[in-house]
DNA sequence: TAAGATTAGTTTCATATGAAACTACAAGCA
DNA sequence: TGCTTGTAGTTTCATATGAAACTAATCTTA
């Protein structure tokens, strides 16, 4: 029989990252999905608009900062604007650009979901000791620029 | 102005995992997608069938070992069987169950893609020092049971 | 052993996704 | 100014996905 050197999927880093990432994301997403009928894309848009509050980001800037596809952002924004969670104006000097801001409704969602998310992250990290957390941080930074 | 405690998305562990995982998976997937018209799901099925060679896994077992949806596996198998990359028989004692084996074609793909995948992983891990690799290993195990 | 409960696998249906085409506007330049 | 090129954002289209319904076979138990 030939030597096929099978890949051990469950030890393979990209695979493990994929499984872990899906589980972790799903765990939080389920929560806000149910409570607010909010997709992950929409939540990320809200998070970024909250973070850069007052700057009136454009859709393109939101896409950059969320690392999401501009189509995905466009669709998420369409829903968020319809639900009056985000206010969309047009940029003064450039009529192509939109100017995006969270509405009171949007802020309310943010202020509910953000603590949930942080708490979930805290619980995850609590499984690690101080040194592991520091190293994880470093490792993620080193691996990031794929 | 109220204190909204915005979430720093780019420091948020679930988000970072998601971005990293997508990039890493995409990087390898692009390669076998182009060369073999093989989806990630299909590749995972092949990897598992190679790994448990000779055991004649059923579709359900493949789904378990890849942690994928049974629908996804069913569809991946349909394509793989059509392309004659996988041979599907029926289980002797249980006519519901399928018995799945890689064909010569399937093995050929495996034997090309597996080294590519391993090399990619190696290159990724080469960015880390020995201690970081050990810790990453441990951390992934600790975080896994979400 | 016949009826109901389970299991393996597929199909359907509704939604998610991304690439490419498109629309509207802006900028560069002859 | 008019023409070309570039950019912001949306729409279209083809494919991917997952939940739930479905089919066929097996198991359970009265």
Short mmCIF file of C-alpha atoms (C1' of nucleotides) in Angstrom, two decimals:
data_model
loop_
_atom_site.label_atom_id
_atom_site.label_comp_id
_atom_site.label_asym_id
_atom_site.label_seq_id
_atom_site.Cartn_x
_atom_site.Cartn_y
_atom_site.Cartn_z
CA UNK A 1 0.00 0.00 0.00
CA UNK A 2 1.27 3.44 -0.90
CA UNK A 3 2.11 5.97 1.73
CA UNK A 4 -0.56 8.63 1.56
CA UNK A 5 0.36 10.76 4.57
CA UNK A 6 -3.20 11.67 5.46
CA UNK A 7 -3.85 15.09 6.88
CA UNK A 8 -5.11 15.02 10.46
CA UNK A 9 -7.90 17.48 10.04
CA UNK A 10 -8.58 17.91 13.74
CA UNK A 11 -4.96 18.94 14.38
CA UNK A 12 -4.71 21.15 11.33
CA UNK A 13 -4.46 24.79 12.35
CA UNK A 14 -6.67 26.36 9.66
CA UNK A 15 -9.37 23.80 10.34
CA UNK A 16 -9.22 24.29 14.09
CA UNK A 17 -9.40 28.04 13.70
CA UNK A 18 -12.40 27.68 11.45
CA UNK A 19 -14.31 25.43 13.85
CA UNK A 20 -13.42 27.54 16.87
CA UNK A 21 -14.29 30.79 15.16
CA UNK A 22 -17.65 29.51 13.97
CA UNK A 23 -18.62 28.23 17.38
CA UNK A 24 -17.57 31.36 19.17
CA UNK A 25 -19.28 33.69 16.72
CA UNK A 26 -22.43 31.61 16.64
CA UNK A 27 -22.67 31.55 20.41
CA UNK A 28 -22.94 35.33 20.64
CA UNK A 29 -24.81 35.83 17.40
CA UNK A 30 -27.63 33.55 18.46
CA UNK A 31 -28.32 35.89 21.35
CA UNK A 32 -28.70 39.16 19.44
CA UNK A 33 -30.25 37.40 16.47
CA UNK A 34 -33.16 36.33 18.64
CA UNK A 35 -33.49 39.42 20.76
CA UNK A 36 -33.10 42.03 18.06
CA UNK A 37 -33.44 40.24 14.75
CA UNK A 38 -29.93 41.46 14.03
CA UNK A 39 -27.48 39.67 11.73
CA UNK A 40 -23.78 39.47 12.47
CA UNK A 41 -23.07 41.84 9.60
CA UNK A 42 -25.53 44.34 11.00
CA UNK A 43 -24.05 44.04 14.47
CA UNK A 44 -20.58 44.73 13.16
CA UNK A 45 -21.81 47.80 11.35
CA UNK A 46 -23.42 49.06 14.53
CA UNK A 47 -20.25 48.35 16.51
CA UNK A 48 -18.13 50.34 14.08
CA UNK A 49 -20.55 53.25 13.91
CA UNK A 50 -20.57 53.33 17.71
CA UNK A 51 -16.82 53.19 17.88
CA UNK A 52 -16.34 56.05 15.44
CA UNK A 53 -19.18 58.02 16.86
CA UNK A 54 -19.69 61.48 15.45
CA UNK A 55 -17.36 60.94 12.55
CA UNK A 56 -20.24 60.20 10.19
CA UNK A 57 -18.51 57.34 8.43
CA UNK A 58 -19.33 56.49 4.84
CA UNK A 59 -20.36 52.98 3.77
CA UNK A 60 -16.92 52.39 2.33
CA UNK A 61 -15.28 53.32 5.59
CA UNK A 62 -17.59 50.97 7.45
CA UNK A 63 -16.63 48.20 5.03
CA UNK A 64 -12.93 48.90 5.61
CA UNK A 65 -13.22 48.95 9.37
CA UNK A 66 -15.34 45.79 9.55
CA UNK A 67 -13.25 44.05 6.88
CA UNK A 68 -16.48 43.14 5.18
CA UNK A 69 -17.55 43.16 1.57
CA UNK A 70 -19.07 46.42 0.38
CA UNK A 71 -22.10 44.49 -0.88
CA UNK A 72 -22.62 42.98 2.56
CA UNK A 73 -22.32 46.40 4.14
CA UNK A 74 -24.70 47.94 1.63
CA UNK A 75 -27.32 45.33 2.43
CA UNK A 76 -26.81 45.52 6.17
CA UNK A 77 -27.19 49.29 5.99
CA UNK A 78 -30.35 49.02 3.92
CA UNK A 79 -31.94 46.93 6.68
CA UNK A 80 -30.57 49.09 9.48
CA UNK A 81 -31.85 52.27 7.86
CA UNK A 82 -35.29 50.76 7.23
CA UNK A 83 -35.44 49.66 10.86
CA UNK A 84 -34.43 53.20 11.82
CA UNK A 85 -31.41 51.94 13.67
CA UNK A 86 -29.08 53.99 11.51
CA UNK A 87 -29.59 57.42 10.02
CA UNK A 88 -28.25 57.94 6.54
CA UNK A 89 -27.59 61.39 5.15
CA UNK A 90 -25.71 62.47 2.10
CA UNK A 91 -22.27 63.98 2.32
CA UNK A 92 -22.24 67.72 1.78
CA UNK A 93 -19.34 68.01 -0.61
CA UNK A 94 -19.77 64.63 -2.31
CA UNK A 95 -23.22 63.43 -3.18
CA UNK A 96 -22.03 59.85 -3.77
CA UNK A 97 -20.94 59.39 -0.21
CA UNK A 98 -23.33 58.61 2.62
CA UNK A 99 -22.95 59.89 6.14
CA UNK A 100 -23.92 57.27 8.67
CA UNK A 101 -24.89 57.71 12.28
CA UNK A 102 -26.53 55.54 14.88
CA UNK A 103 -30.03 56.60 15.87
CA UNK A 104 -31.25 56.42 19.44
CA UNK A 105 -32.61 52.97 18.59
CA UNK A 106 -29.24 51.95 17.22
CA UNK A 107 -27.48 53.14 20.35
CA UNK A 108 -29.90 51.24 22.52
CA UNK A 109 -29.06 48.03 20.71
CA UNK A 110 -25.38 48.77 20.92
CA UNK A 111 -25.59 49.47 24.64
CA UNK A 112 -27.30 46.13 25.19
CA UNK A 113 -25.23 43.96 22.90
CA UNK A 114 -21.77 45.40 23.60
CA UNK A 115 -21.79 44.37 27.28
CA UNK A 116 -23.09 40.92 26.34
CA UNK A 117 -20.29 40.52 23.86
CA UNK A 118 -17.68 41.72 26.30
CA UNK A 119 -18.98 39.40 28.97
CA UNK A 120 -18.84 36.48 26.59
CA UNK A 121 -15.26 37.31 25.66
CA UNK A 122 -14.38 37.67 29.33
CA UNK A 123 -15.80 34.22 30.04
CA UNK A 124 -13.80 32.73 27.19
CA UNK A 125 -10.56 34.34 28.27
CA UNK A 126 -11.16 33.31 31.85
CA UNK A 127 -10.26 29.79 30.80
CA UNK A 128 -6.73 30.92 30.13
CA UNK A 129 -4.08 32.03 32.58
CA UNK A 130 -2.38 35.38 32.33
CA UNK A 131 0.56 34.10 30.33
CA UNK A 132 -1.67 32.26 27.86
CA UNK A 133 -3.73 35.37 27.29
CA UNK A 134 -0.63 37.46 26.62
CA UNK A 135 0.74 34.89 24.21
CA UNK A 136 -2.58 34.50 22.41
CA UNK A 137 -2.66 38.23 21.90
CA UNK A 138 0.81 38.18 20.41
CA UNK A 139 0.11 35.12 18.29
CA UNK A 140 -3.03 36.60 16.79
CA UNK A 141 -1.10 39.70 15.81
CA UNK A 142 1.66 37.64 14.26
CA UNK A 143 -0.71 35.47 12.27
CA UNK A 144 -3.06 38.27 11.26
CA UNK A 145 -1.35 39.58 8.11
CA UNK A 146 -2.12 36.52 6.05
CA UNK B 1 -22.80 62.91 26.18
CA UNK B 2 -23.68 59.53 27.58
CA UNK B 3 -21.04 56.90 28.13
CA UNK B 4 -21.59 54.26 25.49
CA UNK B 5 -18.50 52.09 26.02
CA UNK B 6 -18.08 51.21 22.37
CA UNK B 7 -16.77 47.79 21.53
CA UNK B 8 -13.36 47.83 19.91
CA UNK B 9 -14.12 45.38 17.16
CA UNK B 10 -10.52 44.93 16.05
CA UNK B 11 -9.47 43.91 19.57
CA UNK B 12 -12.48 41.70 20.16
CA UNK B 13 -11.46 38.05 20.27
CA UNK B 14 -14.39 36.50 18.39
CA UNK B 15 -14.03 39.07 15.64
CA UNK B 16 -10.28 38.56 15.34
CA UNK B 17 -10.71 34.81 15.20
CA UNK B 18 -13.30 35.19 12.49
CA UNK B 19 -11.13 37.43 10.32
CA UNK B 20 -8.04 35.31 10.82
CA UNK B 21 -9.86 32.07 10.15
CA UNK B 22 -11.44 33.39 6.97
CA UNK B 23 -8.17 34.66 5.62
CA UNK B 24 -6.27 31.52 6.42
CA UNK B 25 -8.92 29.20 5.01
CA UNK B 26 -9.37 31.30 1.91
CA UNK B 27 -5.67 31.35 1.21
CA UNK B 28 -5.48 27.57 0.90
CA UNK B 29 -8.92 27.09 -0.57
CA UNK B 30 -8.19 29.38 -3.48
CA UNK B 31 -5.41 27.04 -4.52
CA UNK B 32 -7.36 23.78 -4.69
CA UNK B 33 -10.49 25.55 -5.87
CA UNK B 34 -8.69 26.63 -9.00
CA UNK B 35 -6.63 23.53 -9.59
CA UNK B 36 -9.28 20.93 -8.89
CA UNK B 37 -12.61 22.74 -8.83
CA UNK B 38 -12.89 21.53 -5.26
CA UNK B 39 -14.87 23.30 -2.55
CA UNK B 40 -13.69 23.48 1.04
CA UNK B 41 -16.45 21.12 2.08
CA UNK B 42 -15.37 18.62 -0.55
CA UNK B 43 -11.74 18.91 0.50
CA UNK B 44 -12.64 18.21 4.10
CA UNK B 45 -14.60 15.14 3.09
CA UNK B 46 -11.63 13.88 1.12
CA UNK B 47 -9.28 14.56 4.01
CA UNK B 48 -11.44 12.57 6.40
CA UNK B 49 -11.91 9.67 4.01
CA UNK B 50 -8.14 9.56 3.54
CA UNK B 51 -7.53 9.69 7.23
CA UNK B 52 -9.90 6.83 8.00
CA UNK B 53 -8.84 4.87 5.00
CA UNK B 54 -10.32 1.43 4.65
CA UNK B 55 -12.93 1.96 7.32
CA UNK B 56 -15.59 2.75 4.75
CA UNK B 57 -17.11 5.59 6.68
CA UNK B 58 -20.77 6.47 6.31
CA UNK B 59 -21.95 9.97 5.43
CA UNK B 60 -22.98 10.55 9.00
CA UNK B 61 -19.54 9.60 10.25
CA UNK B 62 -17.98 11.97 7.74
CA UNK B 63 -20.26 14.72 8.99
CA UNK B 64 -19.23 14.01 12.58
CA UNK B 65 -15.53 13.96 11.85
CA UNK B 66 -15.59 17.12 9.75
CA UNK B 67 -17.99 18.86 12.15
CA UNK B 68 -20.05 19.78 9.14
CA UNK B 69 -23.75 19.81 8.51
CA UNK B 70 -25.14 16.55 7.14
CA UNK B 71 -26.75 18.49 4.30
CA UNK B 72 -23.40 20.00 3.37
CA UNK B 73 -21.81 16.57 3.45
CA UNK B 74 -24.58 15.04 1.39
CA UNK B 75 -24.09 17.66 -1.29
CA UNK B 76 -20.32 17.46 -1.24
CA UNK B 77 -20.57 13.69 -1.61
CA UNK B 78 -22.99 13.98 -4.50
CA UNK B 79 -20.44 16.06 -6.38
CA UNK B 80 -17.50 13.88 -5.39
CA UNK B 81 -19.27 10.72 -6.48
CA UNK B 82 -20.30 12.27 -9.80
CA UNK B 83 -16.73 13.33 -10.39
CA UNK B 84 -15.66 9.80 -9.53
CA UNK B 85 -13.46 11.04 -6.73
CA UNK B 86 -15.33 8.99 -4.18
CA UNK B 87 -16.89 5.57 -4.51
CA UNK B 88 -20.17 5.06 -2.76
CA UNK B 89 -21.47 1.62 -1.97
CA UNK B 90 -24.29 0.53 0.27
CA UNK B 91 -23.65 -1.00 3.65
CA UNK B 92 -24.21 -4.72 3.75
CA UNK B 93 -26.16 -5.01 6.94
CA UNK B 94 -27.90 -1.63 6.73
CA UNK B 95 -29.20 -0.42 3.41
CA UNK B 96 -29.67 3.13 4.66
CA UNK B 97 -25.99 3.59 5.31
CA UNK B 98 -23.47 4.39 2.61
CA UNK B 99 -19.94 3.08 2.55
CA UNK B 100 -17.54 5.68 1.29
CA UNK B 101 -14.07 5.25 -0.10
CA UNK B 102 -11.67 7.41 -2.04
CA UNK B 103 -11.13 6.38 -5.65
CA UNK B 104 -7.72 6.56 -7.30
CA UNK B 105 -8.72 10.01 -8.53
CA UNK B 106 -9.68 10.99 -5.02
CA UNK B 107 -6.36 9.79 -3.65
CA UNK B 108 -4.49 11.72 -6.31
CA UNK B 109 -6.19 14.92 -5.24
CA UNK B 110 -5.53 14.15 -1.61
CA UNK B 111 -1.88 13.46 -2.28
CA UNK B 112 -1.50 16.80 -4.02
CA UNK B 113 -3.53 18.95 -1.68
CA UNK B 114 -2.42 17.50 1.65
CA UNK B 115 1.23 18.53 1.21
CA UNK B 116 0.15 21.97 0.05
CA UNK B 117 -1.99 22.36 3.13
CA UNK B 118 0.76 21.14 5.41
CA UNK B 119 3.26 23.48 3.83
CA UNK B 120 0.92 26.40 4.25
CA UNK B 121 0.42 25.54 7.90
CA UNK B 122 4.15 25.18 8.35
CA UNK B 123 4.73 28.63 6.87
CA UNK B 124 2.13 30.10 9.20
CA UNK B 125 3.60 28.47 12.29
CA UNK B 126 7.09 29.49 11.26
CA UNK B 127 6.17 33.01 12.29
CA UNK B 128 5.93 31.84 15.88
CA UNK B 129 8.66 30.72 18.21
CA UNK B 130 8.60 27.35 19.91
CA UNK B 131 6.97 28.62 23.06
CA UNK B 132 4.27 30.49 21.18
CA UNK B 133 3.44 27.38 19.19
CA UNK B 134 3.13 25.29 22.33
CA UNK B 135 0.93 27.87 23.99
CA UNK B 136 -1.25 28.28 20.91
CA UNK B 137 -1.81 24.55 20.88
CA UNK B 138 -2.86 24.60 24.51
CA UNK B 139 -5.05 27.68 24.06
CA UNK B 140 -6.91 26.20 21.12
CA UNK B 141 -7.67 23.11 23.15
CA UNK B 142 -8.87 25.15 26.08
CA UNK B 143 -11.12 27.35 23.97
CA UNK B 144 -12.43 24.57 21.76
CA UNK B 145 -15.36 23.28 23.81
CA UNK B 146 -17.50 26.34 23.31
"C1'" DT C 1 -44.93 -9.41 14.29
"C1'" DA C 2 -47.24 -4.99 13.40
"C1'" DA C 3 -47.22 -0.08 14.83
"C1'" DG C 4 -44.63 3.62 16.34
"C1'" DA C 5 -40.24 5.66 17.05
"C1'" DT C 6 -35.37 6.38 15.20
"C1'" DT C 7 -31.86 6.92 11.99
"C1'" DA C 8 -29.35 7.74 7.23
"C1'" DG C 9 -29.50 10.42 3.68
"C1'" DT C 10 -31.82 13.63 0.20
"C1'" DT C 11 -34.76 17.37 -1.31
"C1'" DT C 12 -37.08 21.65 -0.78
"C1'" DC C 13 -37.36 26.24 0.37
"C1'" DA C 14 -36.08 30.49 2.05
"C1'" DT C 15 -32.12 33.25 2.93
"C1'" DA C 16 -27.03 34.56 2.57
"C1'" DT C 17 -23.26 35.48 -0.09
"C1'" DG C 18 -19.90 37.53 -3.59
"C1'" DA C 19 -18.47 38.69 -8.27
"C1'" DA C 20 -19.56 41.52 -11.87
"C1'" DA C 21 -22.43 44.86 -14.00
"C1'" DC C 22 -24.57 49.04 -13.28
"C1'" DT C 23 -25.82 54.12 -11.81
"C1'" DA C 24 -24.62 58.38 -10.17
"C1'" DC C 25 -21.36 61.50 -9.10
"C1'" DA C 26 -16.52 63.48 -8.86
"C1'" DA C 27 -11.76 64.31 -10.44
"C1'" DG C 28 -8.13 64.77 -13.82
"C1'" DC C 29 -6.76 66.64 -17.85
"C1'" DA C 30 -6.63 68.14 -22.92
"C1'" DT D 1 -15.43 73.06 -21.25
"C1'" DG D 2 -15.97 68.23 -22.67
"C1'" DC D 3 -13.93 63.61 -22.30
"C1'" DT D 4 -11.85 59.98 -19.84
"C1'" DT D 5 -11.02 57.76 -15.71
"C1'" DG D 6 -12.05 56.71 -10.94
"C1'" DT D 7 -15.04 56.10 -6.84
"C1'" DA D 8 -19.49 55.26 -3.78
"C1'" DG D 9 -23.01 52.55 -3.47
"C1'" DT D 10 -26.77 49.40 -5.37
"C1'" DT D 11 -28.63 45.71 -8.12
"C1'" DT D 12 -28.40 41.43 -10.52
"C1'" DC D 13 -27.30 36.85 -10.97
"C1'" DA D 14 -25.49 32.57 -9.89
"C1'" DT D 15 -24.15 29.81 -6.12
"C1'" DA D 16 -23.90 28.43 -1.02
"C1'" DT D 17 -26.06 27.51 3.05
"C1'" DG D 18 -29.12 25.48 6.80
"C1'" DA D 19 -33.59 24.35 8.80
"C1'" DA D 20 -37.32 21.56 8.16
"C1'" DA D 21 -39.81 18.24 5.54
"C1'" DC D 22 -39.35 14.11 3.33
"C1'" DT D 23 -38.15 8.93 1.98
"C1'" DA D 24 -36.46 4.63 2.99
"C1'" DA D 25 -34.74 1.52 6.05
"C1'" DT D 26 -34.02 -0.22 10.80
"C1'" DC D 27 -35.08 -0.72 15.64
"C1'" DT D 28 -38.19 -1.15 19.64
"C1'" DT D 29 -41.65 -2.99 22.13
"C1'" DA D 30 -46.19 -4.47 23.22
#
